């Protein structure tokens, strides 16, 4: 039913799986296009969760959870020193735990 | 990245008008925002998974994901985990306990803002309606100009008429005075002629009475008087 519309103007959820690559190629990656998509996403989130009469904590809480998750991802390399077990061999503890944790 | 806005289900236009020429009123804000389960997970996830996995699907998904990231140490349990747990507990307790009060307070603030704006709008509406009424009244008043001009015209006509009548009176009086003068002159002439003639006739008559005539008339008068006296005496004694 949506076949007669051009591919580049369909939404992500309406694109078939096989057309995903060509759809991605048709999207606007110029700086203006990127800015427009950022603005669009912001407007959608803002108008759905924040710009309402009785908004709950969901609007802000989701942003904070996203921030926490993002900062965890950025710090993962540093935090991976505190792992308990080595990835390859789960019986071997990491060097941090051998040196610092006498209980092991 | 929005190309043509008239095709359905395409990239959404923003909430408010963007063209400056639109006359339609701005639509009101939606009452409630997008629903979220437990505050952080949008309801759409649950709706997405409901046909395939029922009600507990997303929870099972969450539990499985949690187990996976813990066991593979994608999430590393360290000293910060304990801090996060404490903060989480406090935050959740605070939100559960004080959430409705804070929401009511924020709603009250919003109410006041809206009420102030509404007051301004109402004031503007009433003043503008009053201005419209005044304008209509002025227009009605302007229609009465004709009556004003008629009254002025009447005034001017009356003044002219008064002036004309004054002048007519003056003319009449002047003419009458002149005619009266002529009449008086003629009367004077006639009276003087009359008196002069009477005097002249008297003088002539008096001079024409000769002394002889005068003596005989006086004697006759005396004899007449004596007779009258005798008659009177006779009457008195009789």
mmCIF file of C-alpha atoms in Angstrom:
data_model
loop_
_atom_site.group_PDB
_atom_site.id
_atom_site.type_symbol
_atom_site.label_atom_id
_atom_site.label_comp_id
_atom_site.label_asym_id
_atom_site.label_seq_id
_atom_site.Cartn_x
_atom_site.Cartn_y
_atom_site.Cartn_z
ATOM 1 C CA UNK A 1 0.000 0.000 0.000
ATOM 2 C CA UNK A 2 2.926 2.347 0.536
ATOM 3 C CA UNK A 3 4.715 1.119 -2.602
ATOM 4 C CA UNK A 4 3.731 4.047 -4.745
ATOM 5 C CA UNK A 5 5.564 6.556 -2.546
ATOM 6 C CA UNK A 6 9.247 7.303 -3.236
ATOM 7 C CA UNK A 7 11.658 5.360 -1.059
ATOM 8 C CA UNK A 8 13.551 8.275 0.377
ATOM 9 C CA UNK A 9 10.483 9.852 1.946
ATOM 10 C CA UNK A 10 9.163 6.858 3.877
ATOM 11 C CA UNK A 11 9.574 6.505 7.575
ATOM 12 C CA UNK A 12 11.929 3.930 9.043
ATOM 13 C CA UNK A 13 9.165 1.656 10.289
ATOM 14 C CA UNK A 14 7.515 1.608 6.843
ATOM 15 C CA UNK A 15 10.641 0.581 4.953
ATOM 16 C CA UNK A 16 10.914 -3.086 4.096
ATOM 17 C CA UNK A 17 13.929 -4.951 5.373
ATOM 18 C CA UNK A 18 15.441 -5.499 1.944
ATOM 19 C CA UNK A 19 15.152 -1.838 1.049
ATOM 20 C CA UNK A 20 16.969 -0.683 4.134
ATOM 21 C CA UNK A 21 20.319 -0.133 2.451
ATOM 22 C CA UNK A 22 18.931 1.915 -0.420
ATOM 23 C CA UNK A 23 16.727 3.869 1.984
ATOM 24 C CA UNK A 24 19.786 4.731 4.049
ATOM 25 C CA UNK A 25 21.530 5.846 0.884
ATOM 26 C CA UNK A 26 18.686 8.182 -0.014
ATOM 27 C CA UNK A 27 18.602 9.984 3.311
ATOM 28 C CA UNK A 28 19.935 13.530 3.433
ATOM 29 C CA UNK A 29 23.407 13.550 4.992
ATOM 30 C CA UNK A 30 24.335 17.132 4.201
ATOM 31 C CA UNK A 31 25.002 19.283 7.272
ATOM 32 C CA UNK A 32 21.669 20.973 6.762
ATOM 33 C CA UNK A 33 19.989 17.605 6.508
ATOM 34 C CA UNK A 34 21.680 16.325 9.658
ATOM 35 C CA UNK A 35 20.720 19.434 11.564
ATOM 36 C CA UNK A 36 17.174 19.167 10.289
ATOM 37 C CA UNK A 37 16.939 15.559 11.422
ATOM 38 C CA UNK A 38 18.315 16.453 14.860
ATOM 39 C CA UNK A 39 15.825 19.290 15.135
ATOM 40 C CA UNK A 40 13.048 16.999 13.992
ATOM 41 C CA UNK A 41 13.879 14.354 16.564
ATOM 42 C CA UNK A 42 14.083 16.963 19.290
ATOM 43 C CA UNK A 43 10.727 18.432 18.284
ATOM 44 C CA UNK A 44 9.077 15.006 18.282
ATOM 45 C CA UNK A 45 10.402 14.086 21.729
ATOM 46 C CA UNK A 46 9.693 17.522 23.127
ATOM 47 C CA UNK A 47 6.150 17.726 21.801
ATOM 48 C CA UNK A 48 5.317 14.209 22.925
ATOM 49 C CA UNK A 49 6.734 14.149 26.450
ATOM 50 C CA UNK A 50 7.499 17.671 27.661
ATOM 51 C CA UNK A 51 5.345 20.248 25.883
ATOM 52 C CA UNK A 52 2.114 19.036 27.504
ATOM 53 C CA UNK A 53 -0.148 20.293 30.246
ATOM 54 C CA UNK A 54 0.426 17.480 32.759
ATOM 55 C CA UNK A 55 3.715 15.828 31.935
ATOM 56 C CA UNK A 56 5.051 13.157 34.277
ATOM 57 C CA UNK A 57 8.633 12.395 35.214
ATOM 58 C CA UNK A 58 8.889 10.131 32.161
ATOM 59 C CA UNK A 59 9.969 12.992 29.938
ATOM 60 C CA UNK A 60 12.955 13.993 32.047
ATOM 61 C CA UNK A 61 13.664 10.547 33.523
ATOM 62 C CA UNK A 62 14.155 8.989 30.110
ATOM 63 C CA UNK A 63 16.692 11.680 29.226
ATOM 64 C CA UNK A 64 18.572 11.093 32.474
ATOM 65 C CA UNK A 65 18.607 7.323 32.009
ATOM 66 C CA UNK A 66 19.855 7.851 28.472
ATOM 67 C CA UNK A 67 22.599 10.126 29.781
ATOM 68 C CA UNK A 68 23.609 7.549 32.387
ATOM 69 C CA UNK A 69 23.733 4.789 29.798
ATOM 70 C CA UNK A 70 25.727 6.932 27.354
ATOM 71 C CA UNK A 71 28.275 7.957 29.982
ATOM 72 C CA UNK A 72 28.627 4.312 31.050
ATOM 73 C CA UNK A 73 29.359 3.365 27.447
ATOM 74 C CA UNK A 74 31.988 6.107 27.149
ATOM 75 C CA UNK A 75 33.648 4.985 30.383
ATOM 76 C CA UNK A 76 33.527 1.266 29.617
ATOM 77 C CA UNK A 77 37.189 0.978 28.690
ATOM 78 C CA UNK A 78 38.197 2.487 32.004
ATOM 79 C CA UNK A 79 35.631 0.474 33.966
ATOM 80 C CA UNK A 80 36.636 -2.809 32.379
ATOM 81 C CA UNK A 81 39.649 -2.850 34.692
ATOM 82 C CA UNK A 82 37.294 -3.568 37.572
ATOM 83 C CA UNK A 83 35.903 -6.761 36.045
ATOM 84 C CA UNK A 84 35.815 -9.820 38.197
ATOM 85 C CA UNK A 85 36.678 -12.505 35.636
ATOM 86 C CA UNK A 86 38.570 -12.468 32.360
ATOM 87 C CA UNK A 87 36.307 -12.797 29.340
ATOM 88 C CA UNK A 88 38.053 -15.658 27.617
ATOM 89 C CA UNK A 89 38.515 -17.888 30.643
ATOM 90 C CA UNK A 90 35.855 -17.416 33.292
ATOM 91 C CA UNK A 91 37.914 -19.276 35.889
ATOM 92 C CA UNK A 92 40.721 -16.703 35.816
ATOM 93 C CA UNK A 93 40.193 -13.476 37.754
ATOM 94 C CA UNK A 94 41.397 -10.193 36.260
ATOM 95 C CA UNK A 95 44.729 -8.677 37.227
ATOM 96 C CA UNK A 96 43.051 -5.863 39.123
ATOM 97 C CA UNK A 97 41.376 -8.392 41.410
ATOM 98 C CA UNK A 98 44.551 -10.406 41.824
ATOM 99 C CA UNK A 99 46.549 -7.383 42.900
ATOM 100 C CA UNK A 100 43.985 -5.358 44.828
ATOM 101 C CA UNK A 101 41.542 -7.828 46.334
ATOM 102 C CA UNK A 102 43.343 -9.993 48.886
ATOM 103 C CA UNK A 103 40.157 -11.925 49.600
ATOM 104 C CA UNK A 104 40.498 -13.681 46.260
ATOM 105 C CA UNK B 1 14.513 16.086 5.484
ATOM 106 C CA UNK B 2 10.752 16.535 5.005
ATOM 107 C CA UNK B 3 10.047 16.916 1.339
ATOM 108 C CA UNK B 4 6.329 17.107 0.604
ATOM 109 C CA UNK B 5 4.019 17.486 3.561
ATOM 110 C CA UNK B 6 0.876 16.267 1.826
ATOM 111 C CA UNK B 7 1.853 12.595 1.537
ATOM 112 C CA UNK B 8 0.513 10.580 4.464
ATOM 113 C CA UNK B 9 2.600 9.043 7.227
ATOM 114 C CA UNK B 10 5.680 10.971 6.258
ATOM 115 C CA UNK B 11 8.079 12.922 8.385
ATOM 116 C CA UNK B 12 5.923 14.927 10.749
ATOM 117 C CA UNK B 13 5.477 18.676 10.643
ATOM 118 C CA UNK B 14 6.127 20.462 13.883
ATOM 119 C CA UNK B 15 3.357 21.152 16.310
ATOM 120 C CA UNK B 16 2.846 24.872 15.664
ATOM 121 C CA UNK B 17 2.239 26.848 12.512
ATOM 122 C CA UNK B 18 5.308 27.730 10.532
ATOM 123 C CA UNK B 19 3.795 29.961 7.849
ATOM 124 C CA UNK B 20 3.029 33.500 8.942
ATOM 125 C CA UNK B 21 -0.191 33.720 6.951
ATOM 126 C CA UNK B 22 -2.295 31.167 8.793
ATOM 127 C CA UNK B 23 -5.440 32.491 10.434
ATOM 128 C CA UNK B 24 -6.553 29.340 12.275
ATOM 129 C CA UNK B 25 -6.179 29.366 16.063
ATOM 130 C CA UNK B 26 -3.216 27.481 17.539
ATOM 131 C CA UNK B 27 -4.367 24.042 18.783
ATOM 132 C CA UNK B 28 -4.287 23.559 22.549
ATOM 133 C CA UNK B 29 -1.514 21.621 24.249
ATOM 134 C CA UNK B 30 -2.240 17.924 24.777
ATOM 135 C CA UNK B 31 -3.420 17.084 28.274
ATOM 136 C CA UNK B 32 -1.023 14.250 29.068
ATOM 137 C CA UNK B 33 2.330 13.327 27.597
ATOM 138 C CA UNK B 34 3.348 10.017 26.123
ATOM 139 C CA UNK B 35 2.734 7.243 28.608
ATOM 140 C CA UNK B 36 5.717 5.591 30.271
ATOM 141 C CA UNK B 37 5.769 2.444 32.379
ATOM 142 C CA UNK B 38 7.707 2.854 35.656
ATOM 143 C CA UNK B 39 8.712 6.309 34.496
ATOM 144 C CA UNK B 40 11.512 5.301 32.153
ATOM 145 C CA UNK B 41 10.180 2.805 29.619
ATOM 146 C CA UNK B 42 7.791 4.134 26.954
ATOM 147 C CA UNK B 43 4.489 2.353 26.680
ATOM 148 C CA UNK B 44 5.097 1.709 22.986
ATOM 149 C CA UNK B 45 7.539 -1.096 23.765
ATOM 150 C CA UNK B 46 4.835 -2.941 25.686
ATOM 151 C CA UNK B 47 2.305 -2.381 22.893
ATOM 152 C CA UNK B 48 4.848 -3.567 20.354
ATOM 153 C CA UNK B 49 5.495 -6.864 22.111
ATOM 154 C CA UNK B 50 1.958 -7.560 23.304
ATOM 155 C CA UNK B 51 0.695 -9.509 20.243
ATOM 156 C CA UNK B 52 3.633 -11.924 20.324
ATOM 157 C CA UNK B 53 4.446 -12.285 23.983
ATOM 158 C CA UNK B 54 1.479 -11.016 25.957
ATOM 159 C CA UNK B 55 1.655 -8.918 29.078
ATOM 160 C CA UNK B 56 4.835 -10.325 30.648
ATOM 161 C CA UNK B 57 6.878 -10.196 27.456
ATOM 162 C CA UNK B 58 8.749 -6.941 28.037
ATOM 163 C CA UNK B 59 9.450 -7.857 31.648
ATOM 164 C CA UNK B 60 10.935 -11.183 30.624
ATOM 165 C CA UNK B 61 12.928 -9.338 27.984
ATOM 166 C CA UNK B 62 14.182 -6.950 30.621
ATOM 167 C CA UNK B 63 15.111 -9.755 33.003
ATOM 168 C CA UNK B 64 16.917 -11.661 30.274
ATOM 169 C CA UNK B 65 18.841 -8.581 29.183
ATOM 170 C CA UNK B 66 19.799 -7.861 32.780
ATOM 171 C CA UNK B 67 21.110 -11.391 33.277
ATOM 172 C CA UNK B 68 23.029 -11.225 30.028
ATOM 173 C CA UNK B 69 24.799 -7.982 30.720
ATOM 174 C CA UNK B 70 25.595 -9.001 34.262
ATOM 175 C CA UNK B 71 26.949 -12.398 33.370
ATOM 176 C CA UNK B 72 29.042 -11.246 30.458
ATOM 177 C CA UNK B 73 30.252 -8.299 32.530
ATOM 178 C CA UNK B 74 29.038 -5.772 30.061
ATOM 179 C CA UNK B 75 27.748 -4.086 33.183
ATOM 180 C CA UNK B 76 30.544 -4.312 35.758
ATOM 181 C CA UNK B 77 29.588 -4.422 39.415
ATOM 182 C CA UNK B 78 31.895 -2.077 41.259
ATOM 183 C CA UNK B 79 31.753 0.453 44.052
ATOM 184 C CA UNK B 80 29.638 2.745 41.907
ATOM 185 C CA UNK B 81 26.902 0.135 41.701
ATOM 186 C CA UNK B 82 26.281 0.499 45.404
ATOM 187 C CA UNK B 83 26.183 4.309 45.080
ATOM 188 C CA UNK B 84 23.759 4.007 42.145
ATOM 189 C CA UNK B 85 21.544 1.642 44.143
ATOM 190 C CA UNK B 86 21.412 4.045 47.118
ATOM 191 C CA UNK B 87 20.684 7.026 44.904
ATOM 192 C CA UNK B 88 18.066 5.069 42.998
ATOM 193 C CA UNK B 89 16.311 4.071 46.202
ATOM 194 C CA UNK B 90 16.255 7.608 47.503
ATOM 195 C CA UNK B 91 15.083 9.021 44.190
ATOM 196 C CA UNK B 92 12.320 6.477 43.802
ATOM 197 C CA UNK B 93 11.165 6.998 47.384
ATOM 198 C CA UNK B 94 11.174 10.777 46.924
ATOM 199 C CA UNK B 95 9.274 10.655 43.672
ATOM 200 C CA UNK B 96 6.704 8.215 45.023
ATOM 201 C CA UNK B 97 6.094 10.269 48.133
ATOM 202 C CA UNK B 98 6.300 13.865 46.909
ATOM 203 C CA UNK B 99 5.412 13.446 43.267
ATOM 204 C CA UNK B 100 1.712 14.321 43.429
ATOM 205 C CA UNK B 101 2.342 17.377 45.617
ATOM 206 C CA UNK B 102 4.963 18.765 43.278
ATOM 207 C CA UNK B 103 2.685 18.076 40.333
ATOM 208 C CA UNK B 104 -0.174 19.932 42.005
ATOM 209 C CA UNK B 105 2.100 22.872 42.752
ATOM 210 C CA UNK B 106 3.343 23.034 39.170
ATOM 211 C CA UNK B 107 -0.230 22.798 37.934
ATOM 212 C CA UNK B 108 -1.193 25.681 40.174
ATOM 213 C CA UNK B 109 1.631 27.800 38.771
ATOM 214 C CA UNK B 110 0.527 26.991 35.269
ATOM 215 C CA UNK B 111 -3.056 27.797 36.185
ATOM 216 C CA UNK B 112 -2.032 31.209 37.432
ATOM 217 C CA UNK B 113 -0.089 31.948 34.269
ATOM 218 C CA UNK B 114 -2.960 30.886 32.092
ATOM 219 C CA UNK B 115 -5.379 32.880 34.206
ATOM 220 C CA UNK B 116 -3.275 36.016 33.879
ATOM 221 C CA UNK B 117 -3.086 35.616 30.134
ATOM 222 C CA UNK B 118 -6.819 34.971 30.056
ATOM 223 C CA UNK B 119 -7.453 38.132 32.042
ATOM 224 C CA UNK B 120 -5.389 40.155 29.624
ATOM 225 C CA UNK B 121 -7.231 38.599 26.735
ATOM 226 C CA UNK B 122 -10.636 39.231 28.326
ATOM 227 C CA UNK B 123 -9.732 42.809 29.072
ATOM 228 C CA UNK B 124 -8.590 43.318 25.520
ATOM 229 C CA UNK B 125 -11.787 41.709 24.227
ATOM 230 C CA UNK B 126 -14.059 43.873 26.350
ATOM 231 C CA UNK B 127 -12.198 47.036 25.508
ATOM 232 C CA UNK B 128 -12.260 46.202 21.824
ATOM 233 C CA UNK B 129 -15.970 45.350 21.968
ATOM 234 C CA UNK B 130 -16.549 48.665 23.703
ATOM 235 C CA UNK B 131 -14.517 50.390 21.026
ATOM 236 C CA UNK B 132 -16.666 48.726 18.370
ATOM 237 C CA UNK B 133 -19.828 49.960 20.113
ATOM 238 C CA UNK B 134 -18.417 53.461 20.366
ATOM 239 C CA UNK B 135 -17.474 53.409 16.725
ATOM 240 C CA UNK B 136 -21.009 52.350 15.774
ATOM 241 C CA UNK B 137 -22.386 55.155 17.929
ATOM 242 C CA UNK B 138 -20.119 57.639 16.197
ATOM 243 C CA UNK B 139 -21.306 56.397 12.844
ATOM 244 C CA UNK B 140 -24.908 56.821 13.971
ATOM 245 C CA UNK B 141 -24.052 60.279 15.170
ATOM 246 C CA UNK B 142 -22.500 61.177 11.862
ATOM 247 C CA UNK B 143 -25.780 60.340 10.178
ATOM 248 C CA UNK B 144 -27.384 63.205 12.086
ATOM 249 C CA UNK B 145 -25.309 65.734 10.227
ATOM 250 C CA UNK B 146 -28.228 66.454 7.930
ATOM 251 C CA UNK B 147 -30.362 67.572 10.842
ATOM 252 C CA UNK B 148 -27.536 69.801 12.037
ATOM 253 C CA UNK B 149 -27.248 71.404 8.631
ATOM 254 C CA UNK B 150 -31.012 71.901 8.450
ATOM 255 C CA UNK B 151 -30.993 73.626 11.819
ATOM 256 C CA UNK B 152 -28.147 75.864 10.732
ATOM 257 C CA UNK B 153 -29.897 76.649 7.519
ATOM 258 C CA UNK B 154 -33.027 77.542 9.492
ATOM 259 C CA UNK B 155 -31.012 79.836 11.712
ATOM 260 C CA UNK B 156 -29.526 81.666 8.775
ATOM 261 C CA UNK B 157 -32.919 82.011 7.101
ATOM 262 C CA UNK B 158 -34.393 83.379 10.301
ATOM 263 C CA UNK B 159 -31.643 85.968 10.601
ATOM 264 C CA UNK B 160 -32.147 87.069 7.035
ATOM 265 C CA UNK B 161 -35.894 87.280 7.555
ATOM 266 C CA UNK B 162 -35.466 89.327 10.721
ATOM 267 C CA UNK B 163 -33.161 91.688 8.951
ATOM 268 C CA UNK B 164 -35.541 92.092 6.065
ATOM 269 C CA UNK B 165 -38.436 92.833 8.354
ATOM 270 C CA UNK B 166 -36.442 95.369 10.297
ATOM 271 C CA UNK B 167 -35.594 97.174 7.126
ATOM 272 C CA UNK B 168 -39.197 97.081 5.947
ATOM 273 C CA UNK B 169 -40.275 98.589 9.286
ATOM 274 C CA UNK B 170 -37.670 101.265 8.968
ATOM 275 C CA UNK B 171 -38.777 102.118 5.473
ATOM 276 C CA UNK B 172 -42.403 102.252 6.579
ATOM 277 C CA UNK B 173 -41.591 104.504 9.498
ATOM 278 C CA UNK B 174 -39.516 106.865 7.445
ATOM 279 C CA UNK B 175 -42.153 107.168 4.767
ATOM 280 C CA UNK B 176 -44.840 107.675 7.399
ATOM 281 C CA UNK B 177 -42.812 110.397 9.049
ATOM 282 C CA UNK B 178 -42.403 112.234 5.815
ATOM 283 C CA UNK B 179 -46.079 111.954 5.011
ATOM 284 C CA UNK B 180 -47.017 113.073 8.525
ATOM 285 C CA UNK B 181 -44.828 116.094 8.074
ATOM 286 C CA UNK B 182 -46.565 117.014 4.875
ATOM 287 C CA UNK B 183 -49.969 116.582 6.533
ATOM 288 C CA UNK B 184 -48.920 118.707 9.491
ATOM 289 C CA UNK B 185 -47.674 121.327 7.120
ATOM 290 C CA UNK B 186 -50.954 121.441 5.266
ATOM 291 C CA UNK B 187 -52.971 121.541 8.511
ATOM 292 C CA UNK B 188 -50.846 124.391 9.699
ATOM 293 C CA UNK B 189 -51.407 126.280 6.499
ATOM 294 C CA UNK B 190 -55.167 125.790 6.688
ATOM 295 C CA UNK B 191 -55.375 126.774 10.340
ATOM 296 C CA UNK B 192 -53.321 129.853 9.823
ATOM 297 C CA UNK B 193 -55.421 130.869 6.886
ATOM 298 C CA UNK B 194 -58.561 130.238 8.916
ATOM 299 C CA UNK B 195 -57.412 132.253 11.897
ATOM 300 C CA UNK B 196 -56.156 135.015 9.765
ATOM 301 C CA UNK B 197 -59.437 135.209 7.935
ATOM 302 C CA UNK B 198 -61.453 135.140 11.216
ATOM 303 C CA UNK B 199 -59.328 137.877 12.689
ATOM 304 C CA UNK B 200 -59.652 139.935 9.569
ATOM 305 C CA UNK B 201 -63.435 139.466 9.500
ATOM 306 C CA UNK B 202 -63.740 140.374 13.197
ATOM 307 C CA UNK B 203 -61.628 143.429 12.810
ATOM 308 C CA UNK B 204 -63.631 144.556 9.875
ATOM 309 C CA UNK B 205 -66.927 143.993 11.675
ATOM 310 C CA UNK B 206 -65.776 145.764 14.786
ATOM 311 C CA UNK B 207 -64.557 148.726 12.811
ATOM 312 C CA UNK B 208 -67.770 148.771 10.810
ATOM 313 C CA UNK B 209 -69.895 149.261 13.908
ATOM 314 C CA UNK B 210 -70.407 153.045 13.897
ATOM 315 C CA UNK B 211 -70.701 154.840 17.165
ATOM 316 C CA UNK B 212 -74.388 155.595 16.356
ATOM 317 C CA UNK B 213 -75.163 151.943 16.029
ATOM 318 C CA UNK B 214 -73.260 151.228 19.176
ATOM 319 C CA UNK B 215 -75.270 153.807 21.176
ATOM 320 C CA UNK B 216 -78.631 152.532 19.949
ATOM 321 C CA UNK B 217 -77.671 148.873 20.632
ATOM 322 C CA UNK B 218 -76.524 149.686 24.159
ATOM 323 C CA UNK B 219 -79.783 151.604 24.857
ATOM 324 C CA UNK B 220 -81.763 148.644 23.567
ATOM 325 C CA UNK B 221 -79.841 146.279 25.734
ATOM 326 C CA UNK B 222 -80.571 148.456 28.792
ATOM 327 C CA UNK B 223 -84.302 148.605 28.069
ATOM 328 C CA UNK B 224 -84.291 144.814 27.486
ATOM 329 C CA UNK B 225 -82.558 144.254 30.768
ATOM 330 C CA UNK B 226 -85.014 146.471 32.606
ATOM 331 C CA UNK B 227 -87.947 144.597 31.131
ATOM 332 C CA UNK B 228 -86.310 141.301 32.068
ATOM 333 C CA UNK B 229 -85.753 142.555 35.590
ATOM 334 C CA UNK B 230 -89.357 143.595 35.902
ATOM 335 C CA UNK B 231 -90.490 140.240 34.611
ATOM 336 C CA UNK B 232 -88.173 138.468 37.018
ATOM 337 C CA UNK B 233 -89.391 140.584 39.912
ATOM 338 C CA UNK B 234 -92.944 139.857 38.983
ATOM 339 C CA UNK B 235 -92.150 136.194 38.840
ATOM 340 C CA UNK B 236 -90.413 136.217 42.189
ATOM 341 C CA UNK B 237 -93.257 137.995 43.987
ATOM 342 C CA UNK B 238 -95.945 135.947 42.290
#
